[in-house]
Coordinates of C-alpha atoms in Angstrom, one line a residue:
Chain W
X1 CA 27.8 27.9 18.0
X2 CA 30.3 28.1 20.9
X3 CA 33.1 27.2 18.6
X4 CA 32.8 30.4 16.7
X5 CA 35.1 32.7 18.7
X6 CA 38.0 30.3 18.8
X7 CA 37.8 29.7 15.1
X8 CA 38.2 33.5 14.5
X9 CA 41.7 33.2 15.8
X10 CA 42.7 30.2 13.7
X11 CA 41.2 31.0 10.4
X12 CA 43.4 34.0 9.3
X13 CA 46.5 31.8 9.1
X14 CA 44.8 29.4 6.7
X15 CA 43.0 32.1 4.8
X16 CA 44.2 34.2 1.9
X17 CA 47.1 36.6 2.9
X18 CA 45.7 39.7 4.4
X19 CA 46.2 42.7 2.1
X20 CA 48.8 45.0 3.6
X21 CA 50.2 48.4 3.0
X22 CA 53.9 48.8 4.0
X23 CA 53.8 45.7 6.2
X24 CA 50.8 46.9 8.2
X25 CA 47.7 44.8 7.8
X26 CA 44.8 46.7 6.5
X27 CA 42.1 46.6 9.1
X28 CA 39.2 47.2 6.7
X29 CA 38.4 43.6 5.6
X30 CA 38.5 42.3 9.2
X31 CA 35.1 43.5 10.4
X32 CA 33.5 42.3 7.2
X33 CA 35.1 38.9 7.6
X34 CA 34.0 38.7 11.2
X35 CA 30.5 39.6 10.2
X36 CA 30.6 36.9 7.6
X37 CA 31.8 34.4 10.2
X38 CA 29.1 35.5 12.6
X39 CA 26.5 35.1 10.0
X40 CA 27.8 31.6 9.2
X41 CA 27.6 30.8 12.9
X42 CA 24.1 32.1 13.1
X43 CA 23.1 30.1 10.1
X44 CA 24.7 27.0 11.6
X45 CA 22.9 27.6 14.8
X46 CA 19.7 28.2 13.0
X47 CA 20.2 24.9 11.1
X48 CA 20.9 23.2 14.5
X49 CA 17.6 24.5 15.8
X50 CA 16.0 23.4 12.5
X51 CA 17.4 19.9 12.8
X52 CA 16.2 19.7 16.4
X53 CA 12.7 20.7 15.3
X54 CA 12.8 18.2 12.5
X55 CA 13.7 15.5 15.0
X56 CA 10.9 16.5 17.3
X57 CA 8.4 16.3 14.4
X58 CA 9.9 13.0 13.2
X59 CA 9.6 11.6 16.7
X60 CA 6.0 12.8 17.1
X61 CA 5.0 11.1 13.8
X62 CA 6.9 7.9 14.7
X63 CA 5.1 7.7 18.0
X64 CA 1.8 8.0 16.2
X65 CA 2.6 5.2 13.8
X66 CA 4.2 2.8 16.3
X67 CA 2.2 3.4 19.4
X68 CA -0.8 1.2 18.5
X69 CA 1.6 -1.8 18.0
X70 CA 3.3 -1.0 21.2
X71 CA 0.0 -0.8 23.1
X72 CA -1.1 -4.2 21.7
X73 CA 2.2 -5.9 22.7
X74 CA 2.0 -4.5 26.3
X75 CA -1.7 -5.5 26.6
X76 CA -0.9 -9.1 25.4
X77 CA 1.8 -9.5 28.1
X78 CA 0.0 -7.8 31.0
X79 CA -1.3 -10.2 33.6
X80 CA -3.4 -8.1 35.9
X81 CA -5.8 -5.1 36.0
X82 CA -8.2 -3.6 33.6
X83 CA -7.4 -3.6 29.9
X84 CA -7.9 0.2 29.6
X85 CA -6.0 2.3 32.1
X86 CA -5.6 6.0 32.5
X87 CA -2.8 6.8 31.7
X88 CA -2.2 3.9 29.2
X89 CA 0.7 1.8 30.5
X90 CA 4.2 2.2 29.0
X91 CA 5.4 -1.2 30.3
X92 CA 3.7 -4.4 31.5
X93 CA 3.4 -4.5 35.3
X94 CA 3.6 -8.3 35.7
X95 CA 4.6 -9.8 32.3
X96 CA 3.0 -13.2 31.6
X97 CA 2.6 -15.5 28.7
X98 CA -0.8 -16.8 30.0
X99 CA -2.8 -15.1 27.2
X100 CA -0.6 -16.6 24.6
X101 CA -1.3 -20.0 26.0
X102 CA -5.0 -19.3 26.1
X103 CA -5.0 -18.3 22.4
X104 CA -2.9 -21.2 21.3
X105 CA -5.0 -23.7 23.2
X106 CA -8.4 -22.5 22.0
X107 CA -7.6 -21.5 18.4
X108 CA -5.7 -23.6 15.8
X109 CA -3.1 -20.8 15.4
X110 CA -0.5 -23.3 14.4
X111 CA -2.7 -24.4 11.6
X112 CA -3.4 -20.8 10.5
X113 CA 0.4 -20.1 10.5
X114 CA 0.9 -23.2 8.3
X115 CA -1.9 -22.1 6.0
X116 CA -0.5 -18.6 5.7
X117 CA 3.0 -20.1 5.0
X118 CA 1.7 -22.4 2.3
X119 CA -0.4 -19.7 0.7
X120 CA 2.4 -17.0 0.8
X121 CA 5.3 -19.2 -0.3
X122 CA 3.4 -20.9 -3.2
X123 CA 1.8 -17.6 -4.1
X124 CA 5.1 -15.7 -4.2
X125 CA 6.9 -18.4 -6.1
X126 CA 4.1 -18.9 -8.7
X127 CA 3.3 -15.2 -9.2
X128 CA 7.0 -14.4 -9.6
X129 CA 7.3 -17.2 -12.1
X130 CA 4.2 -15.9 -14.0
X131 CA 5.4 -12.3 -14.1
X132 CA 9.1 -13.0 -15.0
X133 CA 7.9 -15.3 -17.8
X134 CA 5.3 -12.9 -19.2
X135 CA 7.5 -9.8 -19.0
X136 CA 10.2 -11.3 -21.3
X137 CA 8.4 -11.5 -24.6
X138 CA 6.6 -8.2 -23.9
X139 CA 10.0 -6.5 -23.5
X140 CA 12.3 -8.3 -25.9
X141 CA 10.5 -10.3 -28.6
X142 CA 8.7 -9.1 -31.7
X143 CA 5.5 -10.9 -32.4
X144 CA 2.0 -10.2 -33.6
X145 CA -0.5 -9.2 -30.9
X146 CA 2.2 -7.8 -28.5
X147 CA 1.0 -4.3 -28.3
X148 CA -2.6 -5.5 -27.9
X149 CA -1.7 -7.8 -25.0
X150 CA 0.5 -5.1 -23.3
X151 CA -2.4 -2.6 -23.7
X152 CA -4.9 -5.0 -22.2
X153 CA -2.5 -5.5 -19.2
X154 CA -2.1 -1.8 -18.7
X155 CA -5.8 -1.3 -19.0
X156 CA -6.5 -3.6 -16.1
X157 CA -4.5 -1.2 -13.9
X158 CA -6.8 1.7 -14.8
X159 CA -10.2 0.1 -15.5
X160 CA -12.0 -0.5 -12.3
X161 CA -13.3 -4.1 -11.8
X162 CA -15.5 -4.1 -8.7
X163 CA -17.5 -7.1 -10.0
X164 CA -14.3 -9.2 -9.8
X165 CA -15.1 -10.4 -6.3
X166 CA -18.5 -11.6 -7.3
X167 CA -17.6 -13.3 -10.5
X168 CA -14.4 -14.9 -9.1
X169 CA -16.5 -16.3 -6.3
X170 CA -18.9 -17.9 -8.8
X171 CA -15.9 -19.1 -10.9
X172 CA -14.3 -20.7 -7.9
X173 CA -17.5 -22.6 -7.0
X174 CA -18.1 -23.7 -10.6
X175 CA -14.5 -25.0 -10.8
X176 CA -15.2 -27.1 -7.8
X177 CA -12.0 -26.0 -6.1
X178 CA -13.5 -26.2 -2.6
X179 CA -13.7 -30.1 -2.6
X180 CA -10.0 -30.8 -2.0
X181 CA -7.2 -29.5 0.3
X182 CA -5.0 -28.4 -2.7
X183 CA -8.1 -26.9 -4.3
X184 CA -8.8 -24.8 -1.2
X185 CA -5.3 -23.3 -1.2
X186 CA -5.6 -22.9 -5.0
X187 CA -8.9 -21.1 -4.5
X188 CA -7.2 -18.6 -2.3
X189 CA -4.2 -17.8 -4.4
X190 CA -5.3 -18.2 -8.0
X191 CA -7.1 -14.9 -8.5
X192 CA -4.0 -12.9 -7.5
X193 CA -1.4 -15.0 -9.2
X194 CA -1.2 -13.0 -12.4
X195 CA -0.1 -9.6 -11.1
X196 CA -0.3 -7.0 -13.8
X197 CA 1.9 -4.7 -11.7
X198 CA 4.5 -7.5 -11.6
X199 CA 4.4 -8.1 -15.3
X200 CA 4.8 -4.4 -15.9
X201 CA 7.7 -4.1 -13.4
X202 CA 9.5 -7.1 -14.9
X203 CA 9.0 -5.8 -18.4
X204 CA 10.7 -2.5 -17.4
X205 CA 13.6 -4.4 -15.8
X206 CA 14.2 -6.5 -18.9
X207 CA 14.1 -3.4 -21.1
X208 CA 17.2 -2.1 -19.3
X209 CA 19.4 -5.1 -20.3
X210 CA 21.7 -4.4 -23.3
X211 CA 20.7 -6.0 -26.6
X212 CA 24.3 -7.2 -27.3
X213 CA 24.0 -9.8 -24.5
X214 CA 20.9 -11.3 -26.1
X215 CA 22.4 -11.2 -29.6
X216 CA 25.6 -12.9 -28.5
X217 CA 23.5 -15.6 -26.8
X218 CA 21.4 -16.0 -29.9
X219 CA 24.4 -16.3 -32.2
X220 CA 25.7 -19.1 -29.9
X221 CA 22.4 -20.8 -30.5
X222 CA 20.8 -20.5 -27.1
X223 CA 17.0 -21.0 -26.9
X224 CA 14.8 -18.1 -25.7
X225 CA 14.0 -20.1 -22.5
X226 CA 17.8 -20.5 -21.9
X227 CA 18.3 -16.8 -22.5
X228 CA 15.6 -16.0 -20.1
X229 CA 16.8 -18.3 -17.4
X230 CA 20.6 -17.7 -17.8
X231 CA 20.7 -14.0 -18.6
X232 CA 17.5 -12.2 -17.9
X233 CA 16.6 -13.7 -14.5
X234 CA 20.1 -13.3 -12.9
X235 CA 20.5 -9.7 -14.2
X236 CA 17.1 -8.6 -12.9
X237 CA 17.4 -10.4 -9.5
X238 CA 17.0 -7.1 -7.6
X239 CA 13.7 -6.4 -9.3
X240 CA 12.5 -9.9 -8.8
X241 CA 13.4 -9.8 -5.1
X242 CA 11.5 -6.5 -4.7
X243 CA 8.5 -7.9 -6.4
X244 CA 8.7 -11.1 -4.4
X245 CA 8.7 -9.2 -1.1
X246 CA 5.7 -7.0 -2.3
X247 CA 3.8 -10.2 -3.2
X248 CA 4.8 -11.8 0.1
X249 CA 3.3 -8.9 2.1
X250 CA 0.2 -9.0 -0.1
X251 CA -0.4 -12.8 0.3
X252 CA 0.5 -12.9 4.0
X253 CA -1.9 -10.0 4.8
X254 CA -4.8 -11.1 2.7
X255 CA -7.9 -12.1 4.6
X256 CA -11.0 -10.9 2.8
X257 CA -11.0 -13.2 -0.2
X258 CA -10.3 -16.2 2.0
X259 CA -13.2 -15.3 4.3
X260 CA -15.5 -15.0 1.3
X261 CA -14.5 -18.1 -0.6
X262 CA -13.5 -20.7 2.1
X263 CA -16.3 -22.6 3.7
X264 CA -13.9 -24.6 5.8
X265 CA -12.2 -22.4 8.4
X266 CA -9.3 -24.8 8.9
X267 CA -7.9 -23.4 5.6
X268 CA -8.0 -19.8 6.8
X269 CA -4.8 -17.8 6.6
X270 CA -3.7 -16.2 9.9
X271 CA -5.3 -12.8 9.3
X272 CA -8.7 -14.4 8.5
X273 CA -8.3 -16.6 11.6
X274 CA -7.5 -13.5 13.6
X275 CA -10.8 -11.9 12.6
X276 CA -12.6 -15.1 13.4
X277 CA -10.8 -15.1 16.8
X278 CA -12.1 -11.6 17.5
X279 CA -15.6 -12.8 16.9
X280 CA -15.1 -15.8 19.3
X281 CA -13.3 -13.9 22.1
X282 CA -15.1 -10.6 21.9
X283 CA -14.6 -9.9 25.5
X284 CA -11.1 -11.4 26.1
X285 CA -9.1 -8.4 24.8
X286 CA -5.7 -9.8 26.1
X287 CA -6.2 -13.1 24.3
X288 CA -7.0 -11.2 21.0
X289 CA -4.0 -9.0 21.6
X290 CA -1.8 -12.1 21.9
X291 CA -3.3 -13.4 18.6
X292 CA -2.7 -10.1 17.0
X293 CA 1.0 -10.0 18.0
X294 CA 1.4 -13.6 16.7
X295 CA -0.1 -12.5 13.4
X296 CA 2.0 -9.4 13.2
X297 CA 5.5 -10.7 14.0
X298 CA 6.3 -12.8 10.9
X299 CA 5.5 -10.0 8.4
X300 CA 7.5 -7.5 10.5
X301 CA 10.5 -9.8 10.5
X302 CA 10.3 -10.3 6.7
X303 CA 9.9 -6.6 6.2
X304 CA 12.8 -5.6 8.4
X305 CA 15.1 -8.1 6.6
X306 CA 13.9 -7.2 3.2
X307 CA 13.0 -3.6 3.5
X308 CA 15.9 -2.4 1.4
X309 CA 14.6 -4.3 -1.6
X310 CA 11.1 -3.5 -0.7
X311 CA 11.5 0.3 -0.7
X312 CA 13.6 0.0 -3.9
X313 CA 10.8 -2.1 -5.5
X314 CA 8.3 0.6 -4.7
X315 CA 10.6 3.3 -5.9
X316 CA 11.1 1.4 -9.2
X317 CA 7.5 2.0 -9.9
X318 CA 8.1 5.7 -10.0
X319 CA 11.7 6.1 -11.3
X320 CA 11.6 4.2 -14.6
Chain G
X1 CA 15.3 -17.4 -47.6
X2 CA 11.9 -15.8 -47.2
X3 CA 10.5 -19.2 -46.0
X4 CA 13.3 -19.3 -43.5
X5 CA 12.5 -15.9 -42.0
X6 CA 8.8 -16.7 -42.0
X7 CA 9.6 -19.9 -40.1
X8 CA 11.8 -18.0 -37.7
X9 CA 9.0 -15.4 -37.1
X10 CA 6.5 -18.2 -36.5
X11 CA 8.8 -19.8 -34.0
X12 CA 9.3 -16.5 -32.2
X13 CA 5.6 -16.0 -32.0
X14 CA 5.1 -19.5 -30.6
X15 CA 7.8 -19.0 -28.1
X16 CA 6.4 -15.6 -27.1
X17 CA 2.9 -17.0 -26.5
X18 CA 4.3 -19.9 -24.6
X19 CA 6.0 -17.5 -22.2
X20 CA 2.8 -15.5 -21.9
X21 CA 0.5 -18.5 -21.6
X22 CA 0.3 -18.8 -17.8
X23 CA -0.3 -15.1 -17.3
X24 CA -2.9 -14.9 -20.1
X25 CA -4.9 -17.9 -18.9
X26 CA -5.0 -16.5 -15.4
X27 CA -5.9 -13.0 -16.5
X28 CA -8.6 -14.3 -18.8
X29 CA -10.2 -16.3 -16.0
X30 CA -9.8 -14.0 -13.1
X31 CA -9.6 -10.5 -14.6
X32 CA -11.0 -10.2 -18.1
X33 CA -13.9 -12.6 -17.7
X34 CA -15.2 -10.9 -14.5
X35 CA -15.2 -7.6 -16.3
X36 CA -17.4 -9.0 -19.1
X37 CA -19.6 -11.3 -17.1
X38 CA -19.9 -8.8 -14.3
X39 CA -21.2 -6.2 -16.7
X40 CA -23.8 -8.8 -18.0
X41 CA -24.8 -9.7 -14.5
X42 CA -25.7 -6.1 -13.8
X43 CA -28.6 -6.6 -16.2
X44 CA -29.5 -10.1 -15.1
X45 CA -31.1 -12.1 -12.3
X46 CA -28.8 -14.8 -11.1
X47 CA -28.5 -17.2 -8.2
X48 CA -25.5 -19.5 -9.3
X49 CA -27.8 -22.5 -9.7
X50 CA -29.9 -21.4 -12.7
X51 CA -28.4 -19.6 -15.7
X52 CA -28.6 -15.8 -15.6
X53 CA -31.8 -14.3 -16.9
X54 CA -31.8 -10.9 -18.6
X55 CA -33.9 -8.3 -16.7
X56 CA -32.8 -5.0 -18.2
X57 CA -32.6 -2.1 -15.8
X58 CA -34.4 -3.9 -13.1
X59 CA -31.4 -4.2 -10.8
X60 CA -30.6 -0.5 -11.1
X61 CA -34.2 0.4 -10.3
X62 CA -34.1 -1.8 -7.1
X63 CA -30.8 -0.2 -6.1
X64 CA -32.2 3.3 -6.4
X65 CA -34.9 2.4 -3.9
X66 CA -32.4 1.3 -1.2
X67 CA -31.2 3.7 1.4
X68 CA -28.0 1.8 2.1
X69 CA -27.0 2.0 -1.5
X70 CA -27.2 5.8 -1.4
X71 CA -25.5 6.0 2.0
X72 CA -22.7 3.8 0.6
X73 CA -22.2 5.9 -2.5
X74 CA -22.3 9.1 -0.6
X75 CA -19.8 7.8 2.0
X76 CA -17.5 6.7 -0.8
X77 CA -17.6 10.2 -2.2
X78 CA -17.0 11.6 1.3
X79 CA -14.1 9.3 1.6
X80 CA -12.3 11.1 -1.2
X81 CA -11.7 13.9 1.3
X82 CA -9.0 11.7 2.7
X83 CA -7.0 12.0 -0.6
X84 CA -5.7 15.6 -0.3
X85 CA -4.9 15.1 3.4
X86 CA -3.0 11.8 2.8
X87 CA -1.1 13.3 -0.2
X88 CA -0.1 16.5 1.6
X89 CA 1.0 14.5 4.6
X90 CA 3.0 12.1 2.5
X91 CA 4.7 14.9 0.5
X92 CA 5.5 16.8 3.8
X93 CA 6.9 13.7 5.5
X94 CA 8.9 12.8 2.3
X95 CA 10.5 16.2 2.3
X96 CA 11.2 15.8 6.0
X97 CA 12.9 12.4 5.7
X98 CA 14.7 13.3 2.4
X99 CA 17.8 14.5 4.2
X100 CA 21.0 13.0 5.5
X101 CA 20.5 12.9 9.2
X102 CA 21.5 10.3 11.7
X103 CA 18.9 7.6 12.2
X104 CA 16.7 8.9 9.4
X105 CA 16.3 5.3 8.1
X106 CA 14.8 4.3 11.4
X107 CA 12.1 6.9 11.0
X108 CA 11.3 5.9 7.5
X109 CA 10.9 2.3 8.7
X110 CA 8.6 3.4 11.6
X111 CA 6.3 5.2 9.1
X112 CA 6.3 2.2 6.9
X113 CA 5.4 -0.4 9.4
X114 CA 1.6 0.3 9.2
X115 CA 1.8 -0.2 5.4
X116 CA 3.0 -3.8 5.7
X117 CA 0.5 -4.7 8.4
X118 CA -2.7 -6.5 7.5
X119 CA -6.0 -4.6 7.8
X120 CA -7.1 -7.4 10.0
X121 CA -4.5 -6.5 12.5
X122 CA -4.8 -2.7 12.0
X123 CA -8.6 -2.7 12.3
X124 CA -8.5 -4.7 15.6
X125 CA -5.8 -2.5 17.1
X126 CA -7.6 0.7 16.2
X127 CA -10.8 -0.7 17.7
X128 CA -8.9 -0.5 21.0
X129 CA -7.3 2.8 20.3
X130 CA -10.7 4.3 19.7
X131 CA -12.4 2.6 22.7
X132 CA -14.1 4.9 25.2
X133 CA -11.4 4.1 27.7
X134 CA -8.6 3.8 25.1
X135 CA -5.5 5.8 24.4
X136 CA -7.0 8.2 21.9
X137 CA -9.5 9.4 24.4
X138 CA -6.8 9.7 27.0
X139 CA -4.6 11.9 24.8
X140 CA -7.4 14.1 23.5
X141 CA -8.6 14.7 27.1
X142 CA -5.0 15.4 28.2
X143 CA -4.8 18.0 25.4
X144 CA -8.1 19.5 26.4
X145 CA -9.7 18.7 23.1
X146 CA -12.3 16.4 24.6
X147 CA -13.9 17.0 28.0
X148 CA -15.7 13.7 28.2
X149 CA -14.6 10.3 26.7
X150 CA -16.4 9.3 23.5
X151 CA -16.7 6.0 21.7
X152 CA -15.5 7.0 18.3
X153 CA -16.7 4.0 16.3
X154 CA -20.1 3.9 17.9
X155 CA -21.1 7.4 17.0
X156 CA -22.8 7.6 13.6
X157 CA -21.6 11.2 13.1
X158 CA -18.0 10.4 13.8
X159 CA -17.4 6.8 12.9
X160 CA -16.6 7.4 9.2
X161 CA -14.1 10.1 10.0
X162 CA -12.4 7.9 12.6
X163 CA -12.0 5.2 10.0
X164 CA -10.7 7.8 7.6
X165 CA -8.0 8.7 10.1
X166 CA -6.9 5.0 10.2
X167 CA -6.7 5.0 6.4
X168 CA -4.4 8.1 6.6
X169 CA -2.4 6.5 9.4
X170 CA -1.9 3.2 7.4
X171 CA -1.5 4.7 4.0
X172 CA 0.7 7.8 4.1
X173 CA 3.9 5.8 4.4
X174 CA 3.2 4.1 1.1
X175 CA 2.9 7.4 -0.8
X176 CA 5.8 8.8 1.3
X177 CA 8.1 6.2 -0.3
X178 CA 6.9 7.0 -3.8
X179 CA 7.4 10.8 -3.2
X180 CA 10.8 10.1 -1.7
X181 CA 11.8 8.3 -4.9
X182 CA 10.4 11.2 -6.9
X183 CA 12.4 13.8 -4.8
X184 CA 15.6 11.8 -5.1
X185 CA 15.2 11.6 -8.9
X186 CA 15.1 15.4 -9.2
X187 CA 18.4 16.8 -10.6
X188 CA 19.8 18.9 -7.7
X189 CA 21.1 21.5 -10.2
X190 CA 17.5 22.8 -10.8
X191 CA 17.1 23.7 -7.1
X192 CA 20.7 25.0 -6.8
X193 CA 20.1 27.3 -9.8
X194 CA 17.0 28.7 -8.1
X195 CA 19.0 29.3 -4.8
X196 CA 21.7 31.1 -6.7
X197 CA 19.1 33.3 -8.2
X198 CA 18.1 34.3 -4.7
X199 CA 15.0 32.2 -4.2
X200 CA 14.0 31.3 -0.6
X201 CA 13.8 27.7 0.4
X202 CA 10.0 27.9 0.5
X203 CA 10.0 29.5 -2.9
X204 CA 12.2 26.8 -4.3
X205 CA 10.0 24.1 -3.0
X206 CA 6.8 25.7 -4.3
X207 CA 8.1 26.8 -7.7
X208 CA 10.7 24.1 -8.6
X209 CA 10.4 21.0 -6.5
X210 CA 6.6 20.6 -6.5
X211 CA 6.2 21.1 -10.3
X212 CA 9.0 18.5 -10.9
X213 CA 7.1 16.1 -8.7
X214 CA 3.9 16.5 -10.7
X215 CA 4.1 13.0 -12.4
X216 CA 4.4 11.3 -9.0
X217 CA 1.6 13.5 -7.6
X218 CA -0.6 12.4 -10.5
X219 CA 0.2 8.7 -9.9
X220 CA -0.3 8.9 -6.1
X221 CA -3.5 11.0 -6.2
X222 CA -4.9 8.6 -8.9
X223 CA -4.1 5.6 -6.8
X224 CA -5.4 7.1 -3.6
X225 CA -8.6 8.4 -5.2
X226 CA -9.4 5.0 -6.6
X227 CA -8.7 3.3 -3.3
X228 CA -10.7 5.9 -1.4
X229 CA -13.8 5.3 -3.5
X230 CA -13.3 1.5 -3.1
X231 CA -12.6 1.7 0.6
X232 CA -13.7 -1.6 2.2
X233 CA -11.4 -3.5 4.4
X234 CA -11.2 -0.8 7.1
X235 CA -15.0 -0.7 7.2
X236 CA -15.3 -4.5 7.2
X237 CA -13.0 -4.9 10.2
X238 CA -13.7 -1.8 12.2
X239 CA -17.4 -1.0 11.9
X240 CA -19.1 -3.6 9.7
X241 CA -21.2 -0.7 8.1
X242 CA -22.4 0.4 11.5
X243 CA -23.4 2.1 13.7
X244 CA -26.9 2.2 12.2
X245 CA -25.6 1.8 8.7
X246 CA -23.7 5.1 8.9
X247 CA -20.4 3.7 7.6
X248 CA -21.7 1.8 4.6
X249 CA -19.5 2.5 1.7
X250 CA -20.2 1.6 -1.9
X251 CA -18.0 -1.5 -1.7
X252 CA -19.3 -2.6 1.7
X253 CA -22.8 -2.4 0.2
X254 CA -21.7 -4.5 -2.8
X255 CA -20.2 -7.0 -0.4
X256 CA -23.3 -7.3 1.8
X257 CA -25.6 -7.5 -1.3
X258 CA -23.5 -10.3 -2.8
X259 CA -22.3 -12.4 0.1
X260 CA -24.9 -11.8 2.8
X261 CA -28.1 -11.3 0.7
X262 CA -26.9 -13.4 -2.3
X263 CA -28.3 -10.8 -4.7
X264 CA -25.5 -11.1 -7.3
X265 CA -27.4 -9.2 -10.0
X266 CA -27.9 -6.1 -7.8
X267 CA -24.4 -6.3 -6.4
X268 CA -23.0 -6.4 -10.0
X269 CA -25.2 -3.4 -10.9
X270 CA -23.8 -1.5 -7.9
X271 CA -20.3 -2.5 -9.0
X272 CA -21.0 -1.0 -12.4
X273 CA -22.0 2.3 -10.8
X274 CA -18.9 2.3 -8.7
X275 CA -16.7 1.5 -11.7
X276 CA -18.2 4.4 -13.5
X277 CA -17.7 6.8 -10.6
X278 CA -14.1 5.8 -10.1
X279 CA -13.5 6.2 -13.8
X280 CA -14.9 9.7 -13.7
X281 CA -12.6 10.6 -10.8
X282 CA -9.6 9.1 -12.7
X283 CA -10.3 11.3 -15.6
X284 CA -10.7 14.4 -13.4
X285 CA -7.3 13.5 -11.8
X286 CA -5.6 13.2 -15.2
X287 CA -7.1 16.4 -16.5
X288 CA -6.2 18.6 -13.5
X289 CA -3.0 17.3 -12.3
X290 CA -1.4 16.6 -15.6
X291 CA -2.5 19.7 -17.5
X292 CA -2.9 22.8 -15.4
X293 CA -2.2 23.7 -11.8
X294 CA -1.9 21.3 -8.9

């Protein structure tokens, strides 16, 4: 806004020649131009105020979404005083790692982290494999039953299946999965390995690849498996990455199914272990806060590194 | 020649099914079978050890006699109130962050952090936020909205709404990203044309942008309605159905019937009821958002 007066003096030289009569500049357009300039300045100022208000609003929402995390972190580091203070602290008074030690010593957090890692990594790898394989024939091969299978997969997205939890529990018991270590991990990941969303996403990604590439490969005598692995998988890497991150978040955060199905708590993933911890330490808020921070950090790190793909993966579901 | 093409087609079919085999086997066991067997279980008595025994509508009759079932169903319907709130918030925030401003990516990230956090973590954190001496009480007293601290999750009349707020807090970022994608896929020439015709910004948003977003709105409201009816994890972590059974939702009821009382038949019957209800809501969503006005 303050720049407006000085620009009035500079602009005429750059602007169109001023209409003149007998060498004397006609004064008429000047006020109009000044008015236009003034209006522009006002508009810019208004936009400046608008931007400021937008930032205030953005800030307020950001504080609401981030504050609970912030409070938890401060509480986990605070060594003294009551847990709840008025006003709530904005920085730990005497930072300490004591509560972290308490949690690590009393709860097998290392084991939970290991379990979560095994569950998430194998879950992501296998579900990506299942979806990338299944999407290919649905997108690029003609065979009897294709529309029926695709229809059934789409139907699972719409038809509600609340009984899934009950029947899957019964199935897991009947399969005897809970008798071995590998079986316990398998019991946790198997029900969510075939992701219908993932199959759908991969099919859409394959559909975008030009047919000429496939024809050329087929003329050269490449098998379908080779085409899938050498052409389809590399060309759809961004979609695969996005789906992989989505799955990682899902597997890392899962807790309910593990709590239902696992009788042996030493196979709990971190989030399930955290809830168990809350039961054990009901009164030691700071220890639970430390456990919560430990459970939170890995997924935030993965998210911050992969967020570009992650957002794009979600957007891919809308854009088509 | 014909034999050769037939052979080629047979080979393609075999290859296709080989690619699909892992997915189909897993879906058959963990998705399609539960739908079939779950429906059967709703009409049966079952305790895992003995084979299920057909009992007709018995399970449904027992359900109807249970207060918690009705509370659960009613609360699940109440929970649908969160849908318009969460969608309007998500659209508004998406419009807000859909501009080129310095550090705008940072804000998008901040709004998305709750989305990627486990309900286990979120539920525990909000337990503290809502504590009688916690930050929410502090802020509300500071603003003069409350004159005395209250324990949000221990009040039967408030607990469900307090949990609803957490659902909003955790979920709007997810829909925000979907709406953002929708906004960015709108051809700017539509909006520009309206501006040239002299439409105000508000008018453009209402008459041009929003109608073009309709497919995304359908998708998002469908997703959020279904998950509102099925709300469970928030309840499980934050209130456990309490206080005094006031926050039972349909799925919390199903969970407690199946995994605490081991009444699989009744739990399956309740599941069937919930499935029917969410199907009805999906149809309503389709009809109104796709066809007529938003």
